[in-house]
Short mmCIF file of C-alpha atoms and ligand atoms in Angstrom, two decimals:
data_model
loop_
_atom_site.label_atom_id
_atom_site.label_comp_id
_atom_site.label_asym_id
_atom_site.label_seq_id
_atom_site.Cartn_x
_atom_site.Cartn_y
_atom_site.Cartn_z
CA UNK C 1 88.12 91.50 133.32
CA UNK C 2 88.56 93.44 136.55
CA UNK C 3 85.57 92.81 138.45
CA UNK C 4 85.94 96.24 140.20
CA UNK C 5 88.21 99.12 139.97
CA UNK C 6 88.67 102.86 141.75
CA UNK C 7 87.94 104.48 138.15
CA UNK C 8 86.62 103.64 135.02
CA UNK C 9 87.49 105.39 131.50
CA UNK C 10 85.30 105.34 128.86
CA UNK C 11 87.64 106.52 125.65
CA UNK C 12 91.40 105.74 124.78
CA UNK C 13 91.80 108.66 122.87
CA UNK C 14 94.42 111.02 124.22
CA UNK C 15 92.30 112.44 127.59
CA UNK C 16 91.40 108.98 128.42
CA UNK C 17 94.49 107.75 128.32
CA UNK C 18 96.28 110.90 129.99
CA UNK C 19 93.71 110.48 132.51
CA UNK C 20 94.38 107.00 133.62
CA UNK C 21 98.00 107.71 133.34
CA UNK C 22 97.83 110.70 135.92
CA UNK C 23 95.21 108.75 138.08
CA UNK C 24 97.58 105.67 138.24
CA UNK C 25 100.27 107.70 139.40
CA UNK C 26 97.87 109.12 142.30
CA UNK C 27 97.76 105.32 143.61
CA UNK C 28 94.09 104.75 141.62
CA UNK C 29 93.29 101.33 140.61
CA UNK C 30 92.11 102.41 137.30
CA UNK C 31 90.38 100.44 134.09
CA UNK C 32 90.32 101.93 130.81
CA UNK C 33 87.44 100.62 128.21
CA UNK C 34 88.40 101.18 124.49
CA UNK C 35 85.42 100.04 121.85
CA UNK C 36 88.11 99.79 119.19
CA UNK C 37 92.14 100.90 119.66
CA UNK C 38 94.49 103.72 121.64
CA UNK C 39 93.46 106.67 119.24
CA UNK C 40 91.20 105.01 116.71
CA UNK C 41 88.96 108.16 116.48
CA UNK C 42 90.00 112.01 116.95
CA UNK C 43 93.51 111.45 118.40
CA UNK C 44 94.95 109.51 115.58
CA UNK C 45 93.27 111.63 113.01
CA UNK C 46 94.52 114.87 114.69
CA UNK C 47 97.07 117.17 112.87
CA UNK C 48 98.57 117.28 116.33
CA UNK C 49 99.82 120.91 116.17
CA UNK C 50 100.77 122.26 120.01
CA UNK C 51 100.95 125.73 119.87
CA UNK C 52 100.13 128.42 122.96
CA UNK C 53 98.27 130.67 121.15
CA UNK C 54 94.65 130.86 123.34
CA UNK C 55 92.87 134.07 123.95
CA UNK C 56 92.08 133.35 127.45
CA UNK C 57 94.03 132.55 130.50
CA UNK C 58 93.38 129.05 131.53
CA UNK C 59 93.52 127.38 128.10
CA UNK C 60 96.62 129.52 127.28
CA UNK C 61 98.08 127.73 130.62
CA UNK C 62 97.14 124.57 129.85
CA UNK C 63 98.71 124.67 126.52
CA UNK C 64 101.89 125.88 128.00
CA UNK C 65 101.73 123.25 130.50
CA UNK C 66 101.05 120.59 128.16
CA UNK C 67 103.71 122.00 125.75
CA UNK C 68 106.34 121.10 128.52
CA UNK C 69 105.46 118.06 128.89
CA UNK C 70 105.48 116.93 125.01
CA UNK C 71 109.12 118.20 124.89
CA UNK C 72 110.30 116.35 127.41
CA UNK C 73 108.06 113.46 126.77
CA UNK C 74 110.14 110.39 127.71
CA UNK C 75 111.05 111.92 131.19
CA UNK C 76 107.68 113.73 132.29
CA UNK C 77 105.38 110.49 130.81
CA UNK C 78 107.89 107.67 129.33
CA UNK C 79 108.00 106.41 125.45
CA UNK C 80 107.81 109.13 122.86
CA UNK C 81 105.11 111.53 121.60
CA UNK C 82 107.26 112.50 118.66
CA UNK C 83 106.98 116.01 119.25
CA UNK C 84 108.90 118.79 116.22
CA UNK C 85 109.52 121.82 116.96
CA UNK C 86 109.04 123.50 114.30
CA UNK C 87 107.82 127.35 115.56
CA UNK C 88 104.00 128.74 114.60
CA UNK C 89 102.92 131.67 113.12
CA UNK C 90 99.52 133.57 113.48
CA UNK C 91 98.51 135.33 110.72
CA UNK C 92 95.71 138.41 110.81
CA UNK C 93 94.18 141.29 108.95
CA UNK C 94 92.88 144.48 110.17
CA UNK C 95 89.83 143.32 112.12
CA UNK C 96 91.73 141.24 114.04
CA UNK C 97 95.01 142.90 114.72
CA UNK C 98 93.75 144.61 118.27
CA UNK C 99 92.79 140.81 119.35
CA UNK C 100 96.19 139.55 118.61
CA UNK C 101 97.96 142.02 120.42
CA UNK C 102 95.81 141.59 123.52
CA UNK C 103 96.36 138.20 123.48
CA UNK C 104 99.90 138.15 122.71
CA UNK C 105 99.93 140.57 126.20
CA UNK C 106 98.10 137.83 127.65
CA UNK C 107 100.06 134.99 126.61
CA UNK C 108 103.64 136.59 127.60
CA UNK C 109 102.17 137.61 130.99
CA UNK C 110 101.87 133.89 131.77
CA UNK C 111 105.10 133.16 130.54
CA UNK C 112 104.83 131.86 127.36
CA UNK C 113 107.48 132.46 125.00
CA UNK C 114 105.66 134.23 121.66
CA UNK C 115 106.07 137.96 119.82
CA UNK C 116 104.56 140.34 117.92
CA UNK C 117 106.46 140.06 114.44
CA UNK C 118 106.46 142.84 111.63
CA UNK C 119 106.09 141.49 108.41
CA UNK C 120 109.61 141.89 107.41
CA UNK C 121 110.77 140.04 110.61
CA UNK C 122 107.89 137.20 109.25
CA UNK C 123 109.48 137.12 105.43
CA UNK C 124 113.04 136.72 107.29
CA UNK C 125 111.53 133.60 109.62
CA UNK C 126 110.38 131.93 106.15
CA UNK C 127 112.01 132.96 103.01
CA UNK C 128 108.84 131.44 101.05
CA UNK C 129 105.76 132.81 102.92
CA UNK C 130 103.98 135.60 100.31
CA UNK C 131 103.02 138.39 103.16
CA UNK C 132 99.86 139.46 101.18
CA UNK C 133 96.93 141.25 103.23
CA UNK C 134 98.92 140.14 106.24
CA UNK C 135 98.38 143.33 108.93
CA UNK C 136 99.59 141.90 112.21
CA UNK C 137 101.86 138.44 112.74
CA UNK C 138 102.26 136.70 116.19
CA UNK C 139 105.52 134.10 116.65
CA UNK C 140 105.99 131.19 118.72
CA UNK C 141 109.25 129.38 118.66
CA UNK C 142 109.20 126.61 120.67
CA UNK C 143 105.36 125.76 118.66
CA UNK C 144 105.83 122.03 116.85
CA UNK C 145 103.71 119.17 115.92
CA UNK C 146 103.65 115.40 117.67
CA UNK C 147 102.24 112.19 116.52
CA UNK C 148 99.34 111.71 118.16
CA UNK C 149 99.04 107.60 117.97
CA UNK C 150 102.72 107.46 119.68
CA UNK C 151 101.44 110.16 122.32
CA UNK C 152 98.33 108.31 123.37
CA UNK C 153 100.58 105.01 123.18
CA UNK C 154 103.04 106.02 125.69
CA UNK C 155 100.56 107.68 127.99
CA UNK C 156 98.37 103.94 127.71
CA UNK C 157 101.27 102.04 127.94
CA UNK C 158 102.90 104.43 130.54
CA UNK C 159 99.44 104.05 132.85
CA UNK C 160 99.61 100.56 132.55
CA UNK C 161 103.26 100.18 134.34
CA UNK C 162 101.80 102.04 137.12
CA UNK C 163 99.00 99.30 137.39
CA UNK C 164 95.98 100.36 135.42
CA UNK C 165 94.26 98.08 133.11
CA UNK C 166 93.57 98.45 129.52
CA UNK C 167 90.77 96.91 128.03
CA UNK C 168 90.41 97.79 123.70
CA UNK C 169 87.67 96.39 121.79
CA UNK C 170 85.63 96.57 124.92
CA UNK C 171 82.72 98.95 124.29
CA UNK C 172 80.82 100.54 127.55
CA UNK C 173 77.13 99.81 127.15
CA UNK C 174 76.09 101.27 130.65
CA UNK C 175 76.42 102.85 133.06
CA UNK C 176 74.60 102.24 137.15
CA UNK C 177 73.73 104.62 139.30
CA UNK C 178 72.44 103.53 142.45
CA UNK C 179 71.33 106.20 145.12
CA UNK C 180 72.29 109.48 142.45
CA UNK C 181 76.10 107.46 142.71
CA UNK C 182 77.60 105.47 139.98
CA UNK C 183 77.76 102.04 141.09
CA UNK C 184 79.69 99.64 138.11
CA UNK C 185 80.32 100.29 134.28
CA UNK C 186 78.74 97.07 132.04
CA UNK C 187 80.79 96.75 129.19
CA UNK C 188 80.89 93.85 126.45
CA UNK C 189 83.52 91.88 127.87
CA UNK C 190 81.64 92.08 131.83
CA UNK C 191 80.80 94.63 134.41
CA UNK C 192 83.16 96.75 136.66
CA UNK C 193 81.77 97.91 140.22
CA UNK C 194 83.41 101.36 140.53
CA UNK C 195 82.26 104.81 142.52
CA UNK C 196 84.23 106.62 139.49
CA UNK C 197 83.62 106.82 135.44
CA UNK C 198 85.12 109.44 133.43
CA UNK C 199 83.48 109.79 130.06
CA UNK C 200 85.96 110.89 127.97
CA UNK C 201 84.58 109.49 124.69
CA UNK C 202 84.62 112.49 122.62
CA UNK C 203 81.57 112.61 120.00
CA UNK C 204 80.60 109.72 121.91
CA UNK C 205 80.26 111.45 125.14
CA UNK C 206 76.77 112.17 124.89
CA UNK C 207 75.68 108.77 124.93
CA UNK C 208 77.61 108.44 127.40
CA UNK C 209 75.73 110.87 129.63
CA UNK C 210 72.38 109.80 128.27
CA UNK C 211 73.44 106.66 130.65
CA UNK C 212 72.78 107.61 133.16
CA UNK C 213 70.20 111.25 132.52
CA UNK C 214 72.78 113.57 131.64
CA UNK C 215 72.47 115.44 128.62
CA UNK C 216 75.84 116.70 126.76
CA UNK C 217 75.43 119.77 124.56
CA UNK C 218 78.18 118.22 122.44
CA UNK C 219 77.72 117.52 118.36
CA UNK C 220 79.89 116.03 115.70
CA UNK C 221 81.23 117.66 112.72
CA UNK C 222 83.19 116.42 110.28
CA UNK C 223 86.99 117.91 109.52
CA UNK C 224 89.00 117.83 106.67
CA UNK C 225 92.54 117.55 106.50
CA UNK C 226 94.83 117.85 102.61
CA UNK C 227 98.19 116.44 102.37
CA UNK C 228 100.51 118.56 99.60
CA UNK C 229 103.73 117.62 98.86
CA UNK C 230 105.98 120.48 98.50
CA UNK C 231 108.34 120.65 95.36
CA UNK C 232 111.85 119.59 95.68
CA UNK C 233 113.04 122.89 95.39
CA UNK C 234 111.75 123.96 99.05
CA UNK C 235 111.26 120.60 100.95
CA UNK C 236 113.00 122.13 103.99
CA UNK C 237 110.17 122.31 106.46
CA UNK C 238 108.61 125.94 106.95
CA UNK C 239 106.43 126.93 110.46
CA UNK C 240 103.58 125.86 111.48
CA UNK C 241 100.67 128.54 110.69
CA UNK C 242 96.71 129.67 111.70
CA UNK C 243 96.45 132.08 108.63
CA UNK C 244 93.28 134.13 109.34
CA UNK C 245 93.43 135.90 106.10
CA UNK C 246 93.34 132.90 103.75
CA UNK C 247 90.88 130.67 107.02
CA UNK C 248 93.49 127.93 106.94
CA UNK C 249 95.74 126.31 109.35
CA UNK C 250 99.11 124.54 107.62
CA UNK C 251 101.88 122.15 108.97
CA UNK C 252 104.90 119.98 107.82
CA UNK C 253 105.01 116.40 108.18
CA UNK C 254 108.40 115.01 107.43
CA UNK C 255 110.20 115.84 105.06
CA UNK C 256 108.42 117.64 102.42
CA UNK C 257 104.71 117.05 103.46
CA UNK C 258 102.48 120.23 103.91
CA UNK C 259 98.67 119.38 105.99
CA UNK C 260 96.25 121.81 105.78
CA UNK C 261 93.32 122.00 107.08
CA UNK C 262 90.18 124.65 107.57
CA UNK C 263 90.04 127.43 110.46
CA UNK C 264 86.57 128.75 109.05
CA UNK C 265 83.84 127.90 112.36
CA UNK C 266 81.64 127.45 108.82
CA UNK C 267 82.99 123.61 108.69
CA UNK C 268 81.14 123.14 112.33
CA UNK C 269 77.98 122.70 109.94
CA UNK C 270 79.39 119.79 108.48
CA UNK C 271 77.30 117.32 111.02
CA UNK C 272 78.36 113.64 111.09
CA UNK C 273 77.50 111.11 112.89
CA UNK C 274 80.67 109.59 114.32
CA UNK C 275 79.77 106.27 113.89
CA UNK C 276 79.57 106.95 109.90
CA UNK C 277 81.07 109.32 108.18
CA UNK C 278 83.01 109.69 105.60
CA UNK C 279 86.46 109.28 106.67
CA UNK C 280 88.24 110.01 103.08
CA UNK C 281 89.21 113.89 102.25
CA UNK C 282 86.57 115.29 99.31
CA UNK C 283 88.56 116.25 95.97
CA UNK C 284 86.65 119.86 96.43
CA UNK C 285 88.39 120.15 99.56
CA UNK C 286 92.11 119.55 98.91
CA UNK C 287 91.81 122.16 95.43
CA UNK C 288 90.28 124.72 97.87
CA UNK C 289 92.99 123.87 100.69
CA UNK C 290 95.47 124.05 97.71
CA UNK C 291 94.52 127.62 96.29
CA UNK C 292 94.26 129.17 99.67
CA UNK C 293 98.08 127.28 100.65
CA UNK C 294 99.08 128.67 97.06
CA UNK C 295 98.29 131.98 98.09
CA UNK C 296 100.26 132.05 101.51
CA UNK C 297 103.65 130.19 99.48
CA UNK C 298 103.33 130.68 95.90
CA UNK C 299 105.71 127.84 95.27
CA UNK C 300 102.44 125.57 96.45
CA UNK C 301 101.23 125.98 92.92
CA UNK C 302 103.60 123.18 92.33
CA UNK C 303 102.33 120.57 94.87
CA UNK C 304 101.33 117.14 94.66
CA UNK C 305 98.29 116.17 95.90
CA UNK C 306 98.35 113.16 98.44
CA UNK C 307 95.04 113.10 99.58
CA UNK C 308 93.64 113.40 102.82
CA UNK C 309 91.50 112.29 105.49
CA UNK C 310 88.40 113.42 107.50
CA UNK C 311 87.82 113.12 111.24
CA UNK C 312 85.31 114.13 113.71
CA UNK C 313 85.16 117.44 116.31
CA UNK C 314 82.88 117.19 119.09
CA UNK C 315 81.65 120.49 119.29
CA UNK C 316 80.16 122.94 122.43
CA UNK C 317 78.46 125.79 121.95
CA UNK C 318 81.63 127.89 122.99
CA UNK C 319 83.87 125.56 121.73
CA UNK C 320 85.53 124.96 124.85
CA UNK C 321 85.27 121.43 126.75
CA UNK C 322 83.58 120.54 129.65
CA UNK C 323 85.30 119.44 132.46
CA UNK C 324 82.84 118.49 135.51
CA UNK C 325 81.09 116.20 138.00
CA UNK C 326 77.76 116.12 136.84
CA UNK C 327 75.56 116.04 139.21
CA UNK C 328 78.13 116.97 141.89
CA UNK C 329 79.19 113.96 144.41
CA UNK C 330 77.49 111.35 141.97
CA UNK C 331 80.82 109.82 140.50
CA UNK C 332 80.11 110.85 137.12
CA UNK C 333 82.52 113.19 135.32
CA UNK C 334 83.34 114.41 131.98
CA UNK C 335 86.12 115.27 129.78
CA UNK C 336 84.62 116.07 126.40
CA UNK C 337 83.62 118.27 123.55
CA UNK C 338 87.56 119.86 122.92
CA UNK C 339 85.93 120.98 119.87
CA UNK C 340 88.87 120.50 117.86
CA UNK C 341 91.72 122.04 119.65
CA UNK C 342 92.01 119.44 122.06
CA UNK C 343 95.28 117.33 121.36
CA UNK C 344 97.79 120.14 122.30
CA UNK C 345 95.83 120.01 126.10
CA UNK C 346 95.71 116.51 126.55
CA UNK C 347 98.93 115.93 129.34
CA UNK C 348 97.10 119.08 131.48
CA UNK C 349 94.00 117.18 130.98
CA UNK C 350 94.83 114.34 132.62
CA UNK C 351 95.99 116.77 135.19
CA UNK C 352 92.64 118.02 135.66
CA UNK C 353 90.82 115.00 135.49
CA UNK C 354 93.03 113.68 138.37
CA UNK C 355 92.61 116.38 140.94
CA UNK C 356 88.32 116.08 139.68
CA UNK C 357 88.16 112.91 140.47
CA UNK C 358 90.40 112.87 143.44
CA UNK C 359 88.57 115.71 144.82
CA UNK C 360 91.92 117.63 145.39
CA UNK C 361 91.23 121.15 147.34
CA UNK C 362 93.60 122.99 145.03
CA UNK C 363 94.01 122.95 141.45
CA UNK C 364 97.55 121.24 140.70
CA UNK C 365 99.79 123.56 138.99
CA UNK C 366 97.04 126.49 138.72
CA UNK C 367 95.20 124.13 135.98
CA UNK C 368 91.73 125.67 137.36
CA UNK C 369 88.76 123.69 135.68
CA UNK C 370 85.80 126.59 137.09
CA UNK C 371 85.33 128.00 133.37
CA UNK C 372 84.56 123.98 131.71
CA UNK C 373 81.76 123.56 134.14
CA UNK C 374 79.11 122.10 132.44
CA UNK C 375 76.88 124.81 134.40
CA UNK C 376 77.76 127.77 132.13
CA UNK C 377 75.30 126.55 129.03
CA UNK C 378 72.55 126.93 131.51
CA UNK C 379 73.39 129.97 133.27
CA UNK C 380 74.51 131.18 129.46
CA UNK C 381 77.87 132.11 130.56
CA UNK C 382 79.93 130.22 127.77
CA UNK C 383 83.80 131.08 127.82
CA UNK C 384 84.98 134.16 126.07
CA UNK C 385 87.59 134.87 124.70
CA UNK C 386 89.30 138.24 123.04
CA UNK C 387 88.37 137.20 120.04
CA UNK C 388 86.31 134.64 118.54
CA UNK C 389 88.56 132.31 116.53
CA UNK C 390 86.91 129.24 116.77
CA UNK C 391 88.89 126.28 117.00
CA UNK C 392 92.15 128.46 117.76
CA UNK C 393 90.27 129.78 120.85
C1 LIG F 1 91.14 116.27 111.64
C2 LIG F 1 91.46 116.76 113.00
C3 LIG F 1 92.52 117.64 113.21
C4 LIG F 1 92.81 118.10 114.51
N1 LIG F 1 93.89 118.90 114.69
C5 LIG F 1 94.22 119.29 115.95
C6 LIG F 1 95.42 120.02 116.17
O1 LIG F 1 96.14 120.34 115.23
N2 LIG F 1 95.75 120.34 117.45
C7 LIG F 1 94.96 120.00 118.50
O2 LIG F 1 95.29 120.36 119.64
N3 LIG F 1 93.81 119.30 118.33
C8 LIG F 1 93.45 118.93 117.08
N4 LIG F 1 92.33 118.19 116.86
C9 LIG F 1 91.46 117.88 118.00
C10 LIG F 1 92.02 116.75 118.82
O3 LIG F 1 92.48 115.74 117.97
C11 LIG F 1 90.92 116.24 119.76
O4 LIG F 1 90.41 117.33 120.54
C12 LIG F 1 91.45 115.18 120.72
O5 LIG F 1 92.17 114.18 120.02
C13 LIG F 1 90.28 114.56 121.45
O6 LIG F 1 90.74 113.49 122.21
P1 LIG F 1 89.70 112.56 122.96
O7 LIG F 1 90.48 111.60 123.75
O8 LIG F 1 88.69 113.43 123.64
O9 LIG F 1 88.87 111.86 121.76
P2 LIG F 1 89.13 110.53 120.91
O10 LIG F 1 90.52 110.42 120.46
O11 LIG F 1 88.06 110.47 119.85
O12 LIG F 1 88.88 109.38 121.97
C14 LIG F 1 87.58 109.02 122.38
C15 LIG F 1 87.54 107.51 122.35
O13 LIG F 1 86.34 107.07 122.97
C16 LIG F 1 86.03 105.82 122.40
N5 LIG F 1 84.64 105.49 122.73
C17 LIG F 1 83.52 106.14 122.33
N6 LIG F 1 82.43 105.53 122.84
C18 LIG F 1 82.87 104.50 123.60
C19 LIG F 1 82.21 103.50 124.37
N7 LIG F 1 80.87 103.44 124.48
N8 LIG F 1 82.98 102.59 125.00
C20 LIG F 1 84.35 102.61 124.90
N9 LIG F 1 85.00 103.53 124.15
C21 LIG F 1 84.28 104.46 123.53
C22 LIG F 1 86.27 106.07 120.91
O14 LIG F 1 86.43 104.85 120.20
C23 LIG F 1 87.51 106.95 120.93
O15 LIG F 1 88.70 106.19 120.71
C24 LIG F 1 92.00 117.71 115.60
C25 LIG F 1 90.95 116.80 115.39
C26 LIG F 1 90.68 116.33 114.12
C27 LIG F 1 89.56 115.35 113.92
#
């Protein structure tokens, strides 16, 4: 084991490793500690959808960012992420129609390709989709899905070309501060001397901070995820969709492969501790993800069920991240508590984390981190958005 290194990561998940990635190319000697695999947890149980749709500016920008660099994957990062574009729809009723439209303002001021779609323009986008109780429709095109194992792969594998060091099965166990600084990382295999750790261990993270005094308002929940298989008759993929009516988010996968999973903030209540849960799909679960699919696409009333599986969301009060020194000037930073919605952000992540740690005087392509400062709990100014919608922000 390196017996010191500029950084440290704690978490091979997709921030951890876009984060060494993005350090490495900055000239960092960096170290990455893994207590399993490259997206053992959260990452490789994401659904992995990359849409835009955010109701406030920076997360809106770092999904656009992000999205640009998942389509060009092999040239921006190297390897594949297996992104599919495969367009995403955002479904609301009444309350939320005046929300939708603000943010649709918001999102096409910063560029990002989306519409406002009437519910004829929706039925001719996706000759299956039943348009019941559906008031107001939002449209991205260029919206897909990737596979998050191959994404975190390539950035891990990417990092590593540029010198940095992964470690997996190599749990951190501490963390030393010496003079309010973080002097070395003791891990399983050995210690690491380093002025630099970035926790980035999801659920995790909060023993992470404990460390070394820092406490995390970050809890795990566990998340659901159904897997129908569409009959023969429409196999052709259809969008991606957040359908507020019905509280469900839906994707393909392959060829005739429909996930869905919940959008109701009611799941949050699910607590888990990450360490066990139960990582199988509940049979309640995929008959309740299958009536409320049936109800957007009729034709779902003649869908296989092929199970499922559960993962964990580490959950903020707002749930937004936080992205911060903490204290400032003692070495210790954090990238945690994406609170579901935090695969689609990863490549501006790393972004973030970069200029954090490198203590860059301007934010590198306008990827601001003021609003994840781990401050706002305190001063009870969580982030806000137009509307509250949960994981879809
Ligand atoms: C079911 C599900 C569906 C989702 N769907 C979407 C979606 O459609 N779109 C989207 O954008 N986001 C989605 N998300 C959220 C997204 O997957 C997460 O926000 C993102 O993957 C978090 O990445 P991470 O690197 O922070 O966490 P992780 O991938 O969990 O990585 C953290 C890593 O830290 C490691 N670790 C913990 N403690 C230690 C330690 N002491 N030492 C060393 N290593 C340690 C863990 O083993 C883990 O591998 C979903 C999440 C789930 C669970």
């Amino acid at each position: 084991m390196l017996s010191s290194a500029d950084a440290v990561i704690i978490g091979g998940g997709i921030m951890g490793t876009s984060a060494a990635f993005h350090l490495a190319q900055r000239g960092l000697r960096v170290a990455l500690v893994e207590k399993r695999f490259i997206a053992a947890e959260a990452t490789g149980k994401s659904s992995a959808i990359i849409r835009q749709h955010y109701s406030n500016e920076i997360t809106a920008k770092m999904a656009l960012y992000s999205l640009r660099v998942f389509q060009k994957f092999s040239d921006a990062v190297g390897g594949d992420a297996g992104f599919v574009e495969t367009g995403f729809v955002v479904l609301v009723d009444a309350k939320d129609r005046d929300g939708l439209e603000e943010n649709v303002a918001l999102q096409k001021n910063l560029g990002i390709n989306t519409r406002l779609i009437s519910t004829d323009d929706l039925r001719a986008l996706d000759m299956g989709i039943a348009e019941t109780n559906t008031v107001a429709a939002a449209y991205e095109p260029e919206a897909g899905y990737a596979d998050p194992a191959f994404a975190a792969t390539s950035f891990a594998d990417a990092a590593r070309k540029l010198g940095a060091v992964i470690y997996q099965d190599t749990r951190a166990i501490g963390v030393e501060m010496v003079g309010g600084r973080v002097a070395g990382v003791e891990t399983t295999n050995g210690r690491i001397s380093t002025r630099a750790v970035v926790n980035c261990a999801n659920a995790w993270a909060p023993g992470i901070g404990k460390m070394v005094g820092v406490d995390l308002p970050i809890t795990a929940s566990r998340h659901q995820v159904a897997t129908l298989q569409r009959p023969r008759a429409h196999a052709q993929p259809h969008p991606i969709g957040a359908d507020f009516i019905n509280q469900i988010y839906y994707r393909p996968e392959g060829a005739a492969l429909t996930l869905v999973g919940s959008i109701s903030a009611a799941e949050a209540e699910q607590k888990a501790d990450p360490d066990h849960y139960n990582e199988a799909v509940d049979y309640a679960f995929v008959e309740d993800a299958a009536q409320r699919i049936r109800n957007r696409y009729p034709y779902m009333a003649q869908a296989l069920s092929k199970g499922g599986w559960s993962g964990i969301y580490d959950i903020t009060p707002d749930w937004h991240p936080i992205i911060d020194e903490i204290p400032n000037g003692s070495g210790f930073f954090v990238a945690a508590g994406f609170s579901g919605h935090g695969f689609k952000l990863g490549p501006a992540v790393g972004v973030m984390v970069a200029d954090m740690v490198m203590r860059a005087s301007a934010p590198t392509a306008g990827l601001a981190r003021t609003l994840f400062r781990y401050a706002r709990f305190a001063e009870n100014q969580p982030v806000r958005g137009k509307y509250e919608y949960s994981i879809v922000g």
